[in-house]
Tab-separated table of C-alpha atoms in Angstrom:
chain	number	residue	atom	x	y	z
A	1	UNK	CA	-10.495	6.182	-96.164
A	2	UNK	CA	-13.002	7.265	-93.028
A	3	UNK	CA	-12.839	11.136	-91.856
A	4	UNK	CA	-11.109	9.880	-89.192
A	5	UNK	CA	-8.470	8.120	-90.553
A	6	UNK	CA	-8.128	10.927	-93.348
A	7	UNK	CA	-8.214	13.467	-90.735
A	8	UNK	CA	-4.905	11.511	-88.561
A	9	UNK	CA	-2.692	11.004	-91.683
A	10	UNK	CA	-3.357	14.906	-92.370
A	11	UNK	CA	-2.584	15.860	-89.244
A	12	UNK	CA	0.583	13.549	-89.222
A	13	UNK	CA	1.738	15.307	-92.418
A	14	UNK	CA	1.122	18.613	-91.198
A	15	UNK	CA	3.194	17.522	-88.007
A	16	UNK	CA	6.376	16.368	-89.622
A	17	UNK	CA	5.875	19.192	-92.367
A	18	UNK	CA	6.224	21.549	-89.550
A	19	UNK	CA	9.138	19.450	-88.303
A	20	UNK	CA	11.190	19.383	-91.410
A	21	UNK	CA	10.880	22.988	-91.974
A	22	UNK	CA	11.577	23.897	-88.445
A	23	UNK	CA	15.106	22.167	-88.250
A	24	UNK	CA	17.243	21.098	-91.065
A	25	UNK	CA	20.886	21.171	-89.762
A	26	UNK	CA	23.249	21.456	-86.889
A	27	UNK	CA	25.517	24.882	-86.198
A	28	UNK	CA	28.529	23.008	-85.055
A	29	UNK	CA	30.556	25.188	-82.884
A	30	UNK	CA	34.165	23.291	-82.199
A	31	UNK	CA	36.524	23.921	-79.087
A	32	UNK	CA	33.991	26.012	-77.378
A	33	UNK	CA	36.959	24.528	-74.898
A	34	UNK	CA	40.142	24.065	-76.432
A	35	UNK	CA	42.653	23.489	-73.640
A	36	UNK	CA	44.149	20.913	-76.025
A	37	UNK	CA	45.040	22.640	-78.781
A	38	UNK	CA	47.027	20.344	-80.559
A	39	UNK	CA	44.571	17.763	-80.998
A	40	UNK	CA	43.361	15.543	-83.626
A	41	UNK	CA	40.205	16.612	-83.684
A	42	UNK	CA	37.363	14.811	-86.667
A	43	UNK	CA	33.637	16.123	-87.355
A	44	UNK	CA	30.896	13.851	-89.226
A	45	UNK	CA	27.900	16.361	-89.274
A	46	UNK	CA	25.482	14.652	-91.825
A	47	UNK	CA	21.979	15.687	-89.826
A	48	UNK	CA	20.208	14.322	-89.235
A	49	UNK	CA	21.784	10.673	-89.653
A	50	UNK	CA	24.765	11.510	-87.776
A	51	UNK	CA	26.883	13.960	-85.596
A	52	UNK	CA	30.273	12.570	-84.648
A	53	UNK	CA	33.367	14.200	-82.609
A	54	UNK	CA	35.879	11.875	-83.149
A	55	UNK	CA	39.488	12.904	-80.970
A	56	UNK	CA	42.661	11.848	-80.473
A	57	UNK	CA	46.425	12.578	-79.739
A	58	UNK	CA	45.602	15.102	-77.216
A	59	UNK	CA	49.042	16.013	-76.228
A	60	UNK	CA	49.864	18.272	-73.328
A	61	UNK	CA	47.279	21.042	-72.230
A	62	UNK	CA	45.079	22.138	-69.706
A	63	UNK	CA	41.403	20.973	-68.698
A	64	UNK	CA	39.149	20.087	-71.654
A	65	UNK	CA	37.765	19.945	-75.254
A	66	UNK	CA	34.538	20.889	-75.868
A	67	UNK	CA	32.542	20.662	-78.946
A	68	UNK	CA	28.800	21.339	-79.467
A	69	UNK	CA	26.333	21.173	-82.215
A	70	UNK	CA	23.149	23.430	-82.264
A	71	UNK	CA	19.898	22.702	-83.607
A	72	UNK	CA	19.392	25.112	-86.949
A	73	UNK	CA	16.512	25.924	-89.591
A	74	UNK	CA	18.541	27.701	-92.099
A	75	UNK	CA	21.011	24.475	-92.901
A	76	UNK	CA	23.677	25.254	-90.199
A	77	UNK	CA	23.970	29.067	-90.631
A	78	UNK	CA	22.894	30.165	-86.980
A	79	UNK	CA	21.401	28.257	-84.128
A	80	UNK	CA	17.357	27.941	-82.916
A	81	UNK	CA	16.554	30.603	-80.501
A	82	UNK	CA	14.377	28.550	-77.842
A	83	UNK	CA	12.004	30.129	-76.148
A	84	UNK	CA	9.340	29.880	-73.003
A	85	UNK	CA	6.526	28.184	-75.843
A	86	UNK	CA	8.876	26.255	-77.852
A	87	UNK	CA	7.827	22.576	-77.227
A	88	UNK	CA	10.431	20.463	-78.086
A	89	UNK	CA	11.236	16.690	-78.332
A	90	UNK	CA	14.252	15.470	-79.474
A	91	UNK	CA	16.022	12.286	-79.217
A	92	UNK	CA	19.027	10.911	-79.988
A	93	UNK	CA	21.156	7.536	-79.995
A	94	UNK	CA	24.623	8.395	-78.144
A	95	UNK	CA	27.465	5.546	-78.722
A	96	UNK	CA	30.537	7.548	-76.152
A	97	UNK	CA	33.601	5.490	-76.996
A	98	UNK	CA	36.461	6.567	-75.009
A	99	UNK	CA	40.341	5.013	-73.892
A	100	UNK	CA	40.611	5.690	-71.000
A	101	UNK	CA	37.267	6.864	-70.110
A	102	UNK	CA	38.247	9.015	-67.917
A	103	UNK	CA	36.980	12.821	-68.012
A	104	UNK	CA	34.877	11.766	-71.381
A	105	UNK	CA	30.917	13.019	-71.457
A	106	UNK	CA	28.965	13.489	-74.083
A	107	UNK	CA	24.588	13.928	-74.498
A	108	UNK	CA	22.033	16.625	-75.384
A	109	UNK	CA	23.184	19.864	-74.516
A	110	UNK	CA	22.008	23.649	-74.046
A	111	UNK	CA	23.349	26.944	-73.330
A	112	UNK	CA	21.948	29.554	-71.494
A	113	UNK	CA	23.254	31.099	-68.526
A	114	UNK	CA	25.958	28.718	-69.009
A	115	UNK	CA	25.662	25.005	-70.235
A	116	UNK	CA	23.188	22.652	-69.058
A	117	UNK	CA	23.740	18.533	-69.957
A	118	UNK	CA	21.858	15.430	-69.970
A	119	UNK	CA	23.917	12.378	-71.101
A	120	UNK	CA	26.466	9.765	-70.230
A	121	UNK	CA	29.264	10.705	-67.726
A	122	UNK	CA	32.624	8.990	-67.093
A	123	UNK	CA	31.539	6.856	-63.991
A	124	UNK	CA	28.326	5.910	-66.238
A	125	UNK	CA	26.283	7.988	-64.755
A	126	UNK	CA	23.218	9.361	-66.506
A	127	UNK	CA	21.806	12.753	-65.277
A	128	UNK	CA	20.723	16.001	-66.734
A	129	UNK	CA	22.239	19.540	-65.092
A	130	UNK	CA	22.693	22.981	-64.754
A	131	UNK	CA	21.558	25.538	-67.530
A	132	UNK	CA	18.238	26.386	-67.620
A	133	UNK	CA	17.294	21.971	-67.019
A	134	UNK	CA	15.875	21.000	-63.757
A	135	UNK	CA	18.212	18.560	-62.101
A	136	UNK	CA	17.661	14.860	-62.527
A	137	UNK	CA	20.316	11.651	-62.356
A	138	UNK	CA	18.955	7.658	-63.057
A	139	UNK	CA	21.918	6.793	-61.333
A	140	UNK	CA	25.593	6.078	-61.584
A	141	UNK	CA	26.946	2.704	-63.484
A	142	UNK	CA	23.998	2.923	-65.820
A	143	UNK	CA	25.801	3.842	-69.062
A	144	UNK	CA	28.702	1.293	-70.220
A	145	UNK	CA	31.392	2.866	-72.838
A	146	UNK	CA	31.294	1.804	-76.131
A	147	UNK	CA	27.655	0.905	-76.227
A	148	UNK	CA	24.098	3.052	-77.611
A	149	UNK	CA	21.695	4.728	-75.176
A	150	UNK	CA	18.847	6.258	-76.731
A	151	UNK	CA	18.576	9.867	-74.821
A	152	UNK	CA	15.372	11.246	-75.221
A	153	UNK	CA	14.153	15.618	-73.975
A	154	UNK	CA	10.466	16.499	-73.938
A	155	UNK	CA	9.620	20.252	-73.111
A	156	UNK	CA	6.434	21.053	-72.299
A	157	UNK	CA	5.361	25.005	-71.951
A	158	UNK	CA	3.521	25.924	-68.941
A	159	UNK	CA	0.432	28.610	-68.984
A	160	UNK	CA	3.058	31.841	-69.666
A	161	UNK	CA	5.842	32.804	-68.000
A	162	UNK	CA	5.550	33.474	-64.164
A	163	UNK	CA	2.115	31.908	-64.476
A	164	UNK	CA	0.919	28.263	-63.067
A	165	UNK	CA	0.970	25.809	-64.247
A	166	UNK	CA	4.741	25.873	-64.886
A	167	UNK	CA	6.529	24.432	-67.811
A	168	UNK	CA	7.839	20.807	-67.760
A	169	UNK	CA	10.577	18.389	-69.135
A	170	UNK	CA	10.582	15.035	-69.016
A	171	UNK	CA	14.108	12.712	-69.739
A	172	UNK	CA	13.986	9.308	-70.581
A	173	UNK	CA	16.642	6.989	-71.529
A	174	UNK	CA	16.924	3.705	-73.500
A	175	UNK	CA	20.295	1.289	-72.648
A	176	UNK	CA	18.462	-1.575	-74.003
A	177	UNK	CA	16.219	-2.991	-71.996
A	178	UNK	CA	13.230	-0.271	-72.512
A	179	UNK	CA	12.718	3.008	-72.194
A	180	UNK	CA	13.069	4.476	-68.504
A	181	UNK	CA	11.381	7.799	-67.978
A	182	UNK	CA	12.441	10.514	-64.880
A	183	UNK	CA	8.266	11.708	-65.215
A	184	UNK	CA	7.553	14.990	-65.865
A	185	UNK	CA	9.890	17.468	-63.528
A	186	UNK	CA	8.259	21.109	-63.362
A	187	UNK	CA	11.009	24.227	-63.970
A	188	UNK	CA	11.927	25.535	-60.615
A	189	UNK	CA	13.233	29.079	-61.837
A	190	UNK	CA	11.268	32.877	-61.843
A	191	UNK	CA	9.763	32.364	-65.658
A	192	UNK	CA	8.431	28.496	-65.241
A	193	UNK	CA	10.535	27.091	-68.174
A	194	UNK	CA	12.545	28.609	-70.915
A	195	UNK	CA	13.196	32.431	-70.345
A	196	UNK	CA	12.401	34.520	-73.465
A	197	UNK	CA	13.055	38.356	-73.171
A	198	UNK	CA	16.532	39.265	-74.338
A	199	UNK	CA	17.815	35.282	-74.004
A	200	UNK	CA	19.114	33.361	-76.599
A	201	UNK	CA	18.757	29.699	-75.641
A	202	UNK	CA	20.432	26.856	-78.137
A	203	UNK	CA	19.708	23.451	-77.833
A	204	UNK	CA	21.774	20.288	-79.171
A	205	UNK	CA	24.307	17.542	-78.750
A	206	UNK	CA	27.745	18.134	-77.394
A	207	UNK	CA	31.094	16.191	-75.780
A	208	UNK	CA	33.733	17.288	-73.342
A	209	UNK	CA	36.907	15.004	-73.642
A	210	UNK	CA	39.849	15.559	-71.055
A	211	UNK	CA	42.856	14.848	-72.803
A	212	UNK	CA	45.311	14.371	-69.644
A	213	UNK	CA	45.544	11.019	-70.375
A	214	UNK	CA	45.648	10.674	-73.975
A	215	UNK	CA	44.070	8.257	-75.573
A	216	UNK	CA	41.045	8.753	-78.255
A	217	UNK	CA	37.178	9.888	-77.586
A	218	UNK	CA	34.559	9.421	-80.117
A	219	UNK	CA	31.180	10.225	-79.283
A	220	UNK	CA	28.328	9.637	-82.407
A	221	UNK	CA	24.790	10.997	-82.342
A	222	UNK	CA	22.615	9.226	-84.410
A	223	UNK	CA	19.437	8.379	-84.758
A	224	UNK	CA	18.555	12.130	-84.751
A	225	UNK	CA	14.415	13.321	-84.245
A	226	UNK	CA	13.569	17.143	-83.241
A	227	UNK	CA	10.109	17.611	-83.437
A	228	UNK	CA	8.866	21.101	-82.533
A	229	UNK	CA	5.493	21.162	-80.454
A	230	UNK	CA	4.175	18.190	-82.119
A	231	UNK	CA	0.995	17.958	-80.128
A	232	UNK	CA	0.737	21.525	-80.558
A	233	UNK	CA	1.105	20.967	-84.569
A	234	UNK	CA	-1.630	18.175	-84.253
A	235	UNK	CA	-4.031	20.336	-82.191
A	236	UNK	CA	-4.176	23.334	-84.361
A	237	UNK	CA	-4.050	20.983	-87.887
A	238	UNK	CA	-7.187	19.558	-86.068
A	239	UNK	CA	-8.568	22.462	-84.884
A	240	UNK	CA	-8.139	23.833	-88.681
A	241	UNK	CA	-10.221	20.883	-90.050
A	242	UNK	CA	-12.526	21.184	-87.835
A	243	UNK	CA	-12.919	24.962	-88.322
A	244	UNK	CA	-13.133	23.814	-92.279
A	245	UNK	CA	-16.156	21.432	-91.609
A	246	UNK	CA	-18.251	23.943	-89.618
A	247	UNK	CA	-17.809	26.128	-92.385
A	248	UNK	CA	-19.169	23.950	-95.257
């Protein structure tokens, strides 16, 4: 094997080494909203191959179900604690069945300073929201019920917090046809990108089902990648091998 090639599969191992460790499990937090409370309500959480809320018989009640599930390192115990330097990208494959569809979402989720969404909304809309992520829609009719989009999050740190250049995230979707990419949209707020002092910021997949109109809502994650900083992991393995060869 050449240095170079040697050098890339070390650097790939170090990558998803660093991956692995970093998150193992999902912190599933159920009727974060439970205006239903008589609800069937079923939870698959076998990360990272799947993460399904499966509902039915809603009954009578008020406005909404939620239920999220928050990226973890210690198997599901507490949630990852994101912060301004915490690269991230993490995909998943949503499949939102719902009858009627009606008041049924379901994506990648956060919460911080309330909860921020990118997914598939009820008209078929796909945009990302509120939180701490920088608006962004590809348009209404996009998603169709009952069918896989791959949803895909890619945070990028900035120089420091309150510095330039400012953080970025990038969304990009998959219905079939390709991947479709929103470009990298810079953080608007006072830190640049992910606050850190005295915030707790969780990251994962979530659904909100409306129940009015009975019926059943299943949305399944699958497909499930979270890679921390991974061109951050690839610089410093290289920088480290480098470092090692100047020494010798």
């Amino acid at each position: 094997m050449s240095l170079h090639l040697h050098t890339a599969a070390m650097i790939a191992a170090v990558a998803a080494s660093n991956a692995a460790a970093q998150f193992n499990g999902f912190l599933v937090e159920e009727r974060v909203f439970n205006d239903f409370p008589g609800s069937n309500l079923v939870v698959t959480n076998d990360f990272p191959n799947e993460l399904t809320f499966n509902e039915s018989n809603f009954g009578s009640g008020g406005f909404a179900n939620r239920h999220m599930a928050y990226l973890s390192s210690d198997g599901g115990a507490t949630a990852v604690d994101f912060d301004y330097g915490s690269a991230l990208d993490f995909s998943v494959t949503l499949n939102l069945d719902a009858s009627p569809t009606d008041g049924r979402e379901a994506g990648i989720v956060t919460d911080l300073f309330g909860f921020g969404f990118f997914g598939a909304l009820p008209n078929g809309e796909i945009a990302a929201f509120d939180s701490f992520l920088p608006f962004f829609t590809f348009g209404s009719g996009v998603y169709t019920n009952g069918t896989d989009v791959d949803l895909r999050l890619i945070y990028t740190p900035g120089a420091g917090e309150g510095l330039t250049p400012v953080s970025t995230i990038e969304y990009i979707i998959d219905t079939g046809s390709g991947p479709v990419s929103s470009g990298p949209i810079n953080f608007d707020n006072l830190e640049g990108g992910i606050p850190t002092g005295g915030f707790n910021a969780r990251i994962g997949v979530g659904a909100q089902f409306q129940g009015s109109s009975g019926g059943t809502a299943v949305a399944s994650f699958t497909n499930i990648v979270a890679v921390p900083a991974p061109a951050t992991a690839a610089l410093t393995a290289l920088g480290g091998l480098a470092m090692l060869r100047r020494r010798r």
